[in-house]
Amino acid sequence: MRNNMTVNRCRGYTLVEIMVALAIIAVLGAVSVIAYGEYTAKAKAVDIVTQYEALRTRAATVLSNRTVEKCDDVQMMLNGRHPVGSSHAALGYDFVKIADKAYRPVLAVCGKADAGRDAVRVARAAHDSLARQASAMEKDAVLTDSVVSFALRLTEGDQAVCRTPVSNPVSPCDAAGAAQAKAHKAAYDQKKADLQALQRAPQAPPPGQAPSLKQAAPVVAPPDPGQAPAPGLLPMKAPSLRQPTVAVAPPAPVQQRVPTPRPAEPAAHPAQCTLVDPATGRPAAFPPGSTYESKTDANPNPNPLPSKAPGSECIVCGDPNKGTPCSDLDLVLAITAVCPDDKPFCGNRVINDGGVIKEYRMCVDNARVTAGLEKNKALGGACLKQLGPGQPIGECDAFCYGDLCNSDTNPNSGLRVTQCQ
Amino acid sequence: MSSPTPNDYSALISQASAEVDKKAQAQQLRESRRKKNTGQQIAVAVCTLVVSIAGYQIWSRLAPPGDKQVAKDLENTVEQARAVIDQTRKETGQLPDALPAAMASVVRYEKTDKAYKLSATVLGVRVTMESDGPKRTDFGVKQ
């Protein structure tokens, strides 16, 4: 009898036991889901926080002590080649009116339940994270379960950044906000395509400019003394002649590169630096980042410049044929184009037109580089240094080879072979 | 028929006593079983409640907020916007040109000379308020 009872008890679980087990599982599940939700929201919010901090830094660079006419342009300047946006919550620019014809930009962040609970949670997590920075948060944030909306300051104090409000203001929370971001991207791509087409078209030197270099300008840097830096190096950043616009670093370079240390004394061109295509006997196609040796006193017999090489990715803006120089916006946006093979070099032309500095950035061909170098050599002296505001009228050409090597007014790399094997 | 003997009485009393004891034991057993059942029922109910609460918590994390919740949130937001407008009007004597950037993403603000209209829409719930009128909540609105 007793044995029978024991056997019966071991046959299964009672309802209570099952329910207790279920309850434990449910509690653990709920805690896990809530904790995981908060964890993922915080992780996604990091993207917003990072974008905000990058934008604030960028705003400090491109907008410091200047007032742009159109707030639309400020939006473009801040966006650069990477429009602000997040797949988790809506981001967009807004402009706070601080006086008549005086606005300053803010970054509006919005998470609505329409986009899912996740959007609200992520926006809330971003708010909580940024709320610690007292100077960052605009007042009157909306924090509810259905919608979270707040704005973040992009500039210090009440500095007026632009005068004309945006032509088509949209809220980042609206569907129109996403459409505007798309339109911005399309406009940027269109501008880039136009400039690329311009670079590919045959380019005549601007009338009355090319043959008359009035100022001496060996923009060619001395060649490297045997020591070959790693390929793909960008030149040292040089200060710009145009203030304050050109002082802006181009947004998001393709790759972070280490500046090349420059020797004080030029040395003879080492023979082992010759890159020759065995088939043609001419210098081979140099990989991006290489630069070409130029004729200098220290190196009177350099390799001839190749007529064709893989085109650099250059900053391109302005149209010398039409006499339309790069605008402030162009220089800040720093739109790049991959140059065609027959114009593999990047070239910067700077003209001091009665105290107004005009700048063009373009792809250039071998013949133009050679001619420019000859003239620069003949004229001697630091051309670009004499082109500052208030200096006599003059013009300078600078050339370089390598991706984004013309991001500064004076590329400072000259044309040198830096990859010697 | 013979009269019962004292032994017969004794046996009868013993039998009755046994019966009473048996009944008392059965009663006690029933009582303890009932208590045990009640405890089990309470345990099952508690467990069911815990499971339900946990399920609700999970569901509420994943599902969108209900219309009433949204309406309440939007009403609060619109009230907050009205407070800002009233404050500006008190300070400057004029209606503000725009709402603060933090609110402008959510609340639509339209103003005429002396009147204004605020509206906010989330998940098909729209709360509208005019400067001289009460709040109005509409459900099932297409954005």
Coordinates of C-alpha atoms in Angstrom, one line a residue:
Chain A
M1 CA 0.0 0.0 0.0
R2 CA 2.7 2.4 1.0
N3 CA 4.7 1.4 -2.1
N4 CA 1.7 2.1 -4.2
M5 CA 1.3 5.6 -2.8
T6 CA 5.0 6.4 -3.4
V7 CA 4.7 5.3 -7.0
N8 CA 1.6 7.4 -7.5
R9 CA 3.3 10.5 -6.1
C10 CA 6.3 10.2 -8.4
R11 CA 4.2 10.0 -11.5
G12 CA 4.0 13.8 -12.3
Y13 CA 3.9 17.3 -11.0
T14 CA 1.1 18.9 -9.3
L15 CA -0.7 22.0 -10.6
V16 CA 0.9 24.1 -8.0
E17 CA 4.4 23.0 -8.9
I18 CA 3.8 23.7 -12.6
M19 CA 2.3 27.1 -11.8
V20 CA 5.3 28.0 -9.6
A21 CA 7.7 27.0 -12.3
L22 CA 5.7 29.0 -14.8
A23 CA 5.7 32.0 -12.5
I24 CA 9.4 31.9 -12.1
I25 CA 10.0 31.6 -15.8
A26 CA 7.6 34.5 -16.5
V27 CA 9.3 36.8 -13.9
L28 CA 12.7 36.0 -15.3
G29 CA 11.4 36.5 -18.9
A30 CA 9.8 39.9 -18.0
V31 CA 13.0 41.1 -16.3
S32 CA 15.1 39.9 -19.2
V33 CA 12.9 41.6 -21.8
I34 CA 12.8 44.9 -19.9
A35 CA 16.5 44.9 -19.2
Y36 CA 17.3 43.9 -22.8
G37 CA 15.0 46.6 -24.1
E38 CA 16.7 49.2 -22.1
Y39 CA 20.1 47.9 -23.0
T40 CA 19.4 48.0 -26.7
A41 CA 17.8 51.4 -26.5
K42 CA 20.9 52.8 -24.7
A43 CA 23.1 51.2 -27.3
K44 CA 21.1 52.7 -30.2
A45 CA 21.0 56.0 -28.5
V46 CA 24.8 56.1 -28.6
D47 CA 24.5 56.6 -32.3
I48 CA 22.5 59.8 -31.7
V49 CA 24.8 61.0 -29.0
T50 CA 27.9 60.4 -31.2
Q51 CA 26.3 62.2 -34.2
Y52 CA 25.4 65.1 -32.0
E53 CA 28.9 65.5 -30.6
A54 CA 30.4 65.3 -34.1
L55 CA 27.9 67.9 -35.3
R56 CA 28.7 70.2 -32.4
T57 CA 32.4 69.9 -33.2
R58 CA 31.7 70.5 -36.8
A59 CA 29.5 73.5 -36.1
A60 CA 32.2 75.0 -33.9
T61 CA 34.6 74.6 -36.9
V62 CA 32.5 75.7 -39.8
L63 CA 30.3 78.3 -38.1
S64 CA 32.7 79.9 -35.6
N65 CA 32.4 83.7 -35.7
R66 CA 30.6 83.8 -38.9
T67 CA 27.1 84.5 -40.1
V68 CA 25.8 82.9 -43.2
E69 CA 23.0 84.5 -45.2
K70 CA 20.8 81.4 -45.7
C71 CA 20.0 78.9 -43.0
D72 CA 19.6 76.4 -45.8
D73 CA 23.3 76.7 -46.4
V74 CA 24.0 76.2 -42.8
Q75 CA 22.1 73.0 -43.0
M76 CA 24.2 71.9 -46.0
M77 CA 27.4 72.9 -44.2
L78 CA 26.5 70.9 -41.2
N79 CA 25.5 67.9 -43.2
G80 CA 28.4 67.8 -45.5
R81 CA 28.6 64.5 -47.3
H82 CA 26.8 62.7 -44.5
P83 CA 23.3 64.0 -43.8
V84 CA 22.4 63.6 -40.2
G85 CA 20.0 60.8 -39.5
S86 CA 19.3 57.7 -37.5
S87 CA 17.4 54.6 -38.2
H88 CA 16.1 54.5 -34.7
A89 CA 14.8 58.0 -34.0
A90 CA 14.2 61.0 -36.2
L91 CA 16.9 63.7 -36.4
G92 CA 16.8 67.0 -38.1
Y93 CA 17.9 70.6 -38.0
D94 CA 15.8 73.4 -36.7
F95 CA 16.6 77.1 -36.3
V96 CA 15.9 79.0 -33.2
K97 CA 15.1 82.7 -33.8
I98 CA 17.2 84.8 -31.4
A99 CA 16.4 88.2 -32.9
D100 CA 15.2 89.7 -36.1
K101 CA 17.0 88.0 -39.0
A102 CA 19.2 86.1 -36.6
Y103 CA 18.9 82.4 -36.1
R104 CA 21.0 79.6 -34.6
P105 CA 20.8 75.9 -35.4
V106 CA 19.7 73.2 -33.1
L107 CA 19.5 69.4 -33.6
A108 CA 15.9 68.2 -33.1
V109 CA 15.5 64.6 -32.0
C110 CA 12.2 63.0 -32.0
G111 CA 10.8 59.5 -31.3
K112 CA 7.1 58.9 -32.0
A113 CA 5.1 55.8 -31.2
D114 CA 4.1 55.8 -34.9
A115 CA 7.6 54.5 -35.6
G116 CA 7.3 51.8 -32.9
R117 CA 8.0 51.8 -29.2
D118 CA 11.6 51.4 -29.9
A119 CA 11.8 54.9 -31.4
V120 CA 10.4 56.4 -28.3
R121 CA 12.7 54.4 -26.0
V122 CA 15.8 55.2 -28.1
A123 CA 14.9 58.9 -28.1
R124 CA 14.4 58.8 -24.3
A125 CA 17.7 57.0 -23.8
A126 CA 19.4 59.7 -25.9
H127 CA 17.7 62.4 -23.9
D128 CA 18.7 60.9 -20.6
S129 CA 22.3 60.5 -21.8
L130 CA 22.5 64.1 -23.1
A131 CA 20.6 65.7 -20.3
R132 CA 23.8 65.4 -18.2
Q133 CA 25.3 68.0 -20.4
A134 CA 23.4 71.0 -19.1
S135 CA 24.6 73.2 -21.9
A136 CA 23.4 70.9 -24.6
M137 CA 19.7 70.6 -23.9
E138 CA 17.1 73.2 -25.1
K139 CA 14.3 73.8 -22.7
D140 CA 10.7 72.5 -23.1
A141 CA 11.5 68.9 -24.0
V142 CA 8.5 66.6 -24.5
L143 CA 8.9 63.3 -22.6
T144 CA 5.9 61.0 -22.7
D145 CA 5.3 57.3 -23.4
S146 CA 3.9 58.0 -26.8
V147 CA 6.3 60.7 -28.0
V148 CA 9.7 62.0 -27.0
S149 CA 11.0 65.2 -28.5
F150 CA 13.9 67.5 -27.6
A151 CA 16.4 69.8 -29.2
L152 CA 20.1 70.1 -28.7
R153 CA 22.2 73.2 -29.0
L154 CA 24.8 73.2 -31.8
T155 CA 26.5 76.5 -31.0
E156 CA 27.7 78.2 -27.9
G157 CA 25.8 81.1 -26.5
D158 CA 23.3 83.1 -28.6
Q159 CA 25.6 83.6 -31.6
A160 CA 23.6 84.3 -34.8
V161 CA 24.6 81.9 -37.4
C162 CA 22.2 82.7 -40.3
R163 CA 19.8 85.5 -41.3
T164 CA 17.2 84.0 -43.7
P165 CA 15.1 81.1 -42.3
V166 CA 15.1 77.8 -44.1
S167 CA 12.9 77.9 -47.2
N168 CA 11.0 74.7 -46.4
P169 CA 11.0 74.0 -42.7
V170 CA 9.9 70.5 -41.8
S171 CA 9.8 68.7 -38.6
P172 CA 12.0 65.7 -38.3
C173 CA 9.0 63.8 -36.8
D174 CA 7.0 64.3 -40.0
A175 CA 7.3 62.0 -43.0
A176 CA 8.4 65.2 -44.7
G177 CA 11.5 65.2 -42.5
A178 CA 12.7 61.9 -44.0
A179 CA 11.8 63.2 -47.4
Q180 CA 13.9 66.3 -46.9
A181 CA 16.9 64.2 -45.8
K182 CA 16.5 62.2 -49.0
A183 CA 16.2 65.4 -51.1
H184 CA 19.4 66.8 -49.4
K185 CA 21.3 63.6 -50.3
A186 CA 19.9 63.8 -53.9
A187 CA 21.0 67.4 -54.2
Y188 CA 24.4 66.6 -52.9
D189 CA 24.8 63.7 -55.3
Q190 CA 23.6 65.9 -58.2
K191 CA 26.1 68.6 -57.3
K192 CA 28.9 66.0 -57.1
A193 CA 27.8 64.5 -60.5
D194 CA 27.8 68.0 -62.1
L195 CA 31.3 68.7 -60.8
Q196 CA 32.5 65.3 -62.0
A197 CA 31.1 66.0 -65.4
L198 CA 32.8 69.4 -65.4
Q199 CA 36.1 67.8 -64.5
R200 CA 35.9 65.3 -67.3
A201 CA 35.1 67.9 -69.9
P202 CA 38.1 69.4 -71.7
Q203 CA 39.2 72.4 -69.7
A204 CA 40.8 75.4 -71.2
P205 CA 42.7 77.7 -68.9
P206 CA 40.7 80.7 -67.8
P207 CA 41.2 83.6 -70.2
G208 CA 44.1 85.9 -69.3
Q209 CA 45.1 83.8 -66.3
A210 CA 47.1 80.8 -67.2
P211 CA 50.0 82.5 -69.1
S212 CA 50.6 85.1 -66.5
L213 CA 51.8 84.0 -63.2
K214 CA 52.5 87.3 -61.6
Q215 CA 53.8 86.0 -58.4
A216 CA 56.6 83.6 -57.9
A217 CA 55.5 80.3 -56.7
P218 CA 57.4 77.1 -56.4
V219 CA 54.5 75.3 -54.8
V220 CA 56.6 72.2 -55.4
A221 CA 57.9 70.8 -52.1
P222 CA 61.5 69.6 -52.0
P223 CA 61.8 65.9 -52.8
D224 CA 62.1 63.4 -50.1
P225 CA 65.7 62.3 -49.3
G226 CA 65.6 58.7 -50.0
Q227 CA 63.3 58.0 -47.0
A228 CA 60.1 56.8 -48.5
P229 CA 57.0 57.3 -46.4
A230 CA 54.2 54.9 -46.5
P231 CA 52.0 55.1 -49.6
G232 CA 48.8 57.1 -49.4
L233 CA 50.0 59.8 -47.2
L234 CA 48.2 63.1 -47.1
P235 CA 50.2 66.3 -47.0
M236 CA 50.4 68.4 -43.9
K237 CA 47.5 70.7 -43.5
A238 CA 48.4 74.2 -44.5
P239 CA 46.6 77.3 -43.3
S240 CA 44.3 78.8 -45.8
L241 CA 44.4 82.2 -47.5
R242 CA 40.7 82.7 -47.3
Q243 CA 39.5 83.6 -43.9
P244 CA 37.7 82.0 -42.3
T245 CA 36.2 79.8 -44.9
V246 CA 39.1 77.7 -46.1
A247 CA 40.4 77.1 -42.6
V248 CA 37.7 74.4 -42.4
A249 CA 38.9 70.9 -42.7
P250 CA 36.9 68.9 -45.3
P251 CA 34.3 66.7 -43.8
A252 CA 35.0 63.1 -43.3
P253 CA 38.1 62.3 -45.2
V254 CA 38.1 58.9 -46.9
Q255 CA 40.8 57.7 -44.6
Q256 CA 42.7 59.1 -41.7
R257 CA 46.3 59.4 -42.7
V258 CA 49.5 60.5 -41.0
P259 CA 51.2 63.6 -42.2
T260 CA 54.6 63.2 -43.8
P261 CA 57.5 64.7 -42.0
R262 CA 59.3 67.0 -44.4
P263 CA 63.1 67.3 -44.7
A264 CA 64.7 70.7 -44.4
E265 CA 67.1 70.1 -47.3
P266 CA 66.1 68.6 -50.6
A267 CA 68.1 65.7 -51.7
A268 CA 68.9 64.2 -55.1
H269 CA 66.3 62.0 -56.5
P270 CA 67.3 58.4 -55.7
A271 CA 67.5 56.1 -58.6
Q272 CA 65.6 53.4 -56.9
C273 CA 62.5 55.6 -56.8
T274 CA 62.0 55.3 -60.5
L275 CA 58.8 53.5 -61.2
V276 CA 59.0 52.3 -64.8
D277 CA 56.5 50.3 -66.7
P278 CA 58.7 47.7 -68.4
A279 CA 56.4 47.5 -71.4
T280 CA 56.6 51.1 -72.3
G281 CA 59.8 52.2 -70.6
R282 CA 57.7 55.1 -69.1
P283 CA 56.9 55.6 -65.5
A284 CA 54.3 53.1 -64.5
A285 CA 50.9 53.8 -63.2
F286 CA 51.5 55.1 -59.7
P287 CA 49.2 53.8 -57.0
P288 CA 47.0 56.5 -55.3
G289 CA 49.0 58.3 -52.7
S290 CA 52.1 58.4 -54.8
T291 CA 53.4 61.8 -55.9
Y292 CA 55.6 62.7 -58.7
E293 CA 59.1 64.0 -58.8
S294 CA 59.4 67.4 -60.2
K295 CA 62.2 69.3 -61.7
T296 CA 64.2 71.1 -59.0
D297 CA 67.7 72.4 -58.8
A298 CA 68.6 69.5 -56.5
N299 CA 67.2 67.0 -59.0
P300 CA 67.6 68.4 -62.5
N301 CA 66.8 65.2 -64.3
P302 CA 63.8 63.7 -62.8
N303 CA 61.6 61.1 -64.4
P304 CA 59.3 62.6 -66.9
L305 CA 55.7 62.9 -65.7
P306 CA 53.6 60.2 -67.1
S307 CA 50.9 61.2 -69.5
K308 CA 48.4 58.9 -67.9
A309 CA 48.0 57.5 -64.4
P310 CA 45.1 56.5 -62.2
G311 CA 43.2 59.6 -61.4
S312 CA 43.3 60.9 -57.8
E313 CA 40.2 61.6 -55.9
C314 CA 40.3 65.4 -55.7
I315 CA 38.3 68.1 -54.1
V316 CA 36.6 69.9 -57.0
C317 CA 34.8 73.2 -57.0
G318 CA 34.5 76.3 -59.0
D319 CA 34.6 76.7 -62.7
P320 CA 37.6 78.5 -64.1
N321 CA 36.1 78.7 -67.6
K322 CA 33.1 80.6 -66.3
G323 CA 35.1 82.5 -63.8
T324 CA 33.0 81.1 -60.9
P325 CA 35.2 80.4 -58.0
C326 CA 34.5 78.0 -55.2
S327 CA 31.9 79.3 -52.8
D328 CA 32.2 79.1 -49.0
L329 CA 29.7 76.3 -49.1
D330 CA 31.7 74.4 -51.8
L331 CA 34.9 74.7 -49.7
V332 CA 33.1 73.5 -46.6
L333 CA 31.4 70.7 -48.3
A334 CA 34.6 69.6 -50.0
I335 CA 32.9 67.6 -52.7
T336 CA 35.3 65.1 -54.3
A337 CA 35.5 63.6 -57.7
V338 CA 37.6 60.7 -59.0
C339 CA 39.6 62.3 -61.8
P340 CA 39.8 60.8 -65.2
D341 CA 43.0 59.0 -66.1
D342 CA 44.1 61.8 -68.5
K343 CA 43.8 64.3 -65.7
P344 CA 45.2 62.4 -62.7
F345 CA 46.5 65.4 -60.7
C346 CA 44.7 67.6 -58.3
G347 CA 45.2 71.3 -58.8
N348 CA 44.4 74.3 -56.8
R349 CA 44.3 77.8 -58.4
V350 CA 44.3 80.8 -56.1
I351 CA 43.8 84.3 -57.4
N352 CA 44.0 87.5 -55.5
D353 CA 41.6 89.7 -57.4
G354 CA 42.0 93.1 -55.8
G355 CA 42.1 91.7 -52.3
V356 CA 39.4 89.2 -53.0
I357 CA 40.7 85.7 -52.9
K358 CA 39.2 83.4 -55.5
E359 CA 39.9 79.7 -55.4
Y360 CA 39.4 76.9 -57.8
R361 CA 40.0 73.2 -57.2
M362 CA 40.0 70.8 -60.1
C363 CA 41.6 67.8 -61.8
V364 CA 44.4 68.7 -64.1
D365 CA 46.4 66.9 -66.8
N366 CA 50.1 66.3 -67.2
A367 CA 50.8 69.1 -69.6
R368 CA 49.3 71.7 -67.3
V369 CA 51.2 70.4 -64.3
T370 CA 54.5 70.5 -66.3
A371 CA 53.8 74.0 -67.5
G372 CA 52.9 75.1 -64.0
L373 CA 56.0 73.6 -62.5
E374 CA 58.2 75.2 -65.1
K375 CA 56.7 78.6 -64.4
N376 CA 56.8 78.1 -60.7
K377 CA 60.5 77.1 -60.9
A378 CA 61.3 80.1 -63.0
L379 CA 59.6 82.5 -60.7
G380 CA 60.8 81.1 -57.4
G381 CA 59.5 82.3 -54.0
A382 CA 56.6 81.4 -51.9
C383 CA 53.6 82.2 -54.1
L384 CA 50.8 81.4 -51.8
K385 CA 52.3 83.3 -48.9
Q386 CA 52.0 86.5 -51.0
L387 CA 48.3 86.0 -51.8
G388 CA 46.8 86.9 -48.5
P389 CA 44.2 89.6 -48.2
G390 CA 45.8 93.0 -48.6
Q391 CA 48.7 91.5 -50.7
P392 CA 49.3 92.6 -54.3
I393 CA 47.2 91.0 -57.0
G394 CA 48.6 87.6 -58.0
E395 CA 47.8 84.1 -58.7
C396 CA 49.2 80.7 -57.9
D397 CA 48.8 77.1 -59.0
A398 CA 49.5 74.2 -56.8
F399 CA 49.4 70.5 -57.9
C400 CA 49.5 67.2 -56.2
Y401 CA 48.8 63.6 -56.7
G402 CA 46.9 61.4 -54.2
D403 CA 43.4 61.1 -52.8
L404 CA 42.2 64.3 -51.3
C405 CA 45.7 65.8 -51.5
N406 CA 44.2 69.2 -52.4
S407 CA 42.0 69.5 -49.4
D408 CA 44.1 72.6 -48.4
T409 CA 44.7 75.6 -50.4
N410 CA 48.3 74.8 -50.6
P411 CA 48.6 71.1 -51.0
N412 CA 52.1 71.4 -49.7
S413 CA 53.1 68.0 -51.1
G414 CA 54.4 69.3 -54.4
L415 CA 54.9 66.6 -56.9
R416 CA 57.2 64.0 -55.5
V417 CA 57.7 60.3 -55.7
T418 CA 56.9 59.1 -52.2
Q419 CA 56.6 55.5 -53.0
C420 CA 60.0 54.2 -53.8
Q421 CA 60.5 50.5 -54.1
Chain B
M1 CA -37.2 -11.9 23.9
S2 CA -34.6 -11.7 26.7
S3 CA -33.6 -8.3 28.2
P4 CA -30.1 -7.0 27.3
T5 CA -27.3 -7.8 29.6
P6 CA -24.8 -5.3 30.9
N7 CA -22.3 -6.8 28.5
D8 CA -24.5 -5.9 25.6
Y9 CA -24.6 -2.3 26.8
S10 CA -20.9 -2.2 27.1
A11 CA -20.5 -3.4 23.6
L12 CA -23.0 -0.9 22.4
I13 CA -21.2 1.9 24.1
S14 CA -17.9 0.8 22.7
Q15 CA -19.4 0.7 19.3
A16 CA -20.9 4.1 19.6
S17 CA -17.7 5.5 20.9
A18 CA -15.8 4.0 18.0
E19 CA -18.3 5.5 15.6
V20 CA -17.9 8.9 17.2
D21 CA -14.1 8.7 17.0
K22 CA -14.3 7.6 13.4
K23 CA -16.5 10.5 12.5
A24 CA -14.3 12.9 14.3
Q25 CA -11.3 11.6 12.4
A26 CA -13.1 11.8 9.1
Q27 CA -14.1 15.4 10.0
Q28 CA -10.6 16.2 10.9
L29 CA -9.3 14.7 7.7
R30 CA -11.8 16.6 5.6
E31 CA -10.9 19.8 7.5
S32 CA -7.2 19.3 6.8
R33 CA -7.9 18.5 3.2
R34 CA -10.0 21.6 2.8
K35 CA -7.2 23.7 4.3
K36 CA -4.7 22.1 2.0
N37 CA -6.9 22.6 -1.0
T38 CA -7.4 26.3 -0.1
G39 CA -3.6 26.7 0.2
Q40 CA -3.1 25.1 -3.2
Q41 CA -5.8 27.3 -4.7
I42 CA -4.2 30.4 -3.3
A43 CA -0.8 29.3 -4.6
V44 CA -2.2 28.7 -8.1
A45 CA -4.0 32.0 -8.0
V46 CA -0.8 33.8 -7.0
C47 CA 1.2 32.1 -9.6
T48 CA -1.4 32.9 -12.2
L49 CA -1.3 36.5 -11.2
V50 CA 2.5 36.6 -11.4
V51 CA 2.4 35.0 -14.8
S52 CA -0.3 37.5 -16.0
I53 CA 1.7 40.5 -14.7
A54 CA 4.9 39.3 -16.3
G55 CA 3.0 38.7 -19.6
Y56 CA 1.5 42.2 -19.4
Q57 CA 4.8 43.7 -18.7
I58 CA 6.3 42.0 -21.8
W59 CA 3.3 42.8 -23.9
S60 CA 3.3 46.5 -22.9
R61 CA 7.0 46.8 -23.8
L62 CA 6.4 45.4 -27.3
A63 CA 2.9 46.7 -28.2
P64 CA 2.2 50.3 -29.1
P65 CA 0.5 52.4 -26.4
G66 CA -3.3 52.4 -26.5
D67 CA -5.4 55.3 -27.8
K68 CA -6.3 56.5 -24.3
Q69 CA -2.7 56.6 -23.3
V70 CA -1.7 58.5 -26.5
A71 CA -4.6 60.9 -26.0
K72 CA -3.5 61.6 -22.5
D73 CA 0.1 62.2 -23.5
L74 CA -0.9 64.5 -26.3
E75 CA -3.2 66.5 -24.1
N76 CA -0.4 67.0 -21.7
T77 CA 1.9 68.0 -24.5
V78 CA -0.5 70.5 -25.9
E79 CA -1.1 71.9 -22.5
Q80 CA 2.6 72.3 -22.1
A81 CA 2.7 74.2 -25.4
R82 CA -0.1 76.4 -24.4
A83 CA 1.7 77.3 -21.2
V84 CA 4.8 78.3 -23.2
I85 CA 2.7 80.5 -25.5
D86 CA 0.8 82.1 -22.6
Q87 CA 4.1 82.8 -20.9
T88 CA 5.5 84.5 -24.0
R89 CA 2.4 86.5 -24.5
K90 CA 2.6 87.6 -20.9
E91 CA 6.2 88.7 -21.3
T92 CA 6.1 90.3 -24.7
G93 CA 2.4 91.0 -25.2
Q94 CA 2.6 89.1 -28.5
L95 CA 2.2 85.5 -29.6
P96 CA 5.5 83.8 -30.3
D97 CA 6.5 83.2 -33.9
A98 CA 7.2 79.6 -33.3
L99 CA 7.1 77.0 -30.5
P100 CA 10.4 76.1 -28.9
A101 CA 12.4 73.7 -31.1
A102 CA 11.9 70.8 -28.7
M103 CA 8.1 71.1 -29.0
A104 CA 7.9 72.1 -32.6
S105 CA 8.6 68.6 -33.8
V106 CA 5.5 67.3 -32.2
V107 CA 3.0 70.1 -31.9
R108 CA 1.9 72.1 -34.9
Y109 CA 1.4 75.7 -34.2
E110 CA -0.7 78.0 -36.4
K111 CA -1.3 81.6 -35.4
T112 CA -3.3 84.4 -36.6
D113 CA -3.3 88.0 -35.2
K114 CA -4.5 87.2 -31.7
A115 CA -5.5 83.6 -31.9
Y116 CA -3.6 80.4 -32.3
K117 CA -4.3 76.7 -32.9
L118 CA -2.3 73.8 -31.6
S119 CA -2.5 70.3 -32.8
A120 CA -0.6 67.1 -32.3
T121 CA -1.1 63.7 -33.9
V122 CA 0.4 60.4 -32.9
L123 CA -0.8 56.9 -33.9
G124 CA -4.0 58.2 -35.4
V125 CA -5.0 60.2 -32.3
R126 CA -5.2 63.9 -32.8
V127 CA -5.5 66.5 -30.1
T128 CA -6.5 69.9 -31.2
M129 CA -6.8 73.1 -29.2
E130 CA -7.7 76.6 -30.2
S131 CA -6.7 79.5 -28.1
D132 CA -10.3 80.3 -27.1
G133 CA -11.7 76.8 -27.1
P134 CA -11.5 73.5 -25.3
K135 CA -9.3 70.6 -26.3
R136 CA -10.7 68.2 -28.9
T137 CA -9.5 64.6 -29.3
D138 CA -10.1 62.7 -32.5
F139 CA -9.4 59.0 -33.0
G140 CA -8.6 57.2 -36.2
V141 CA -7.1 60.2 -37.9
K142 CA -4.9 59.6 -40.9
Q143 CA -1.6 61.6 -40.8

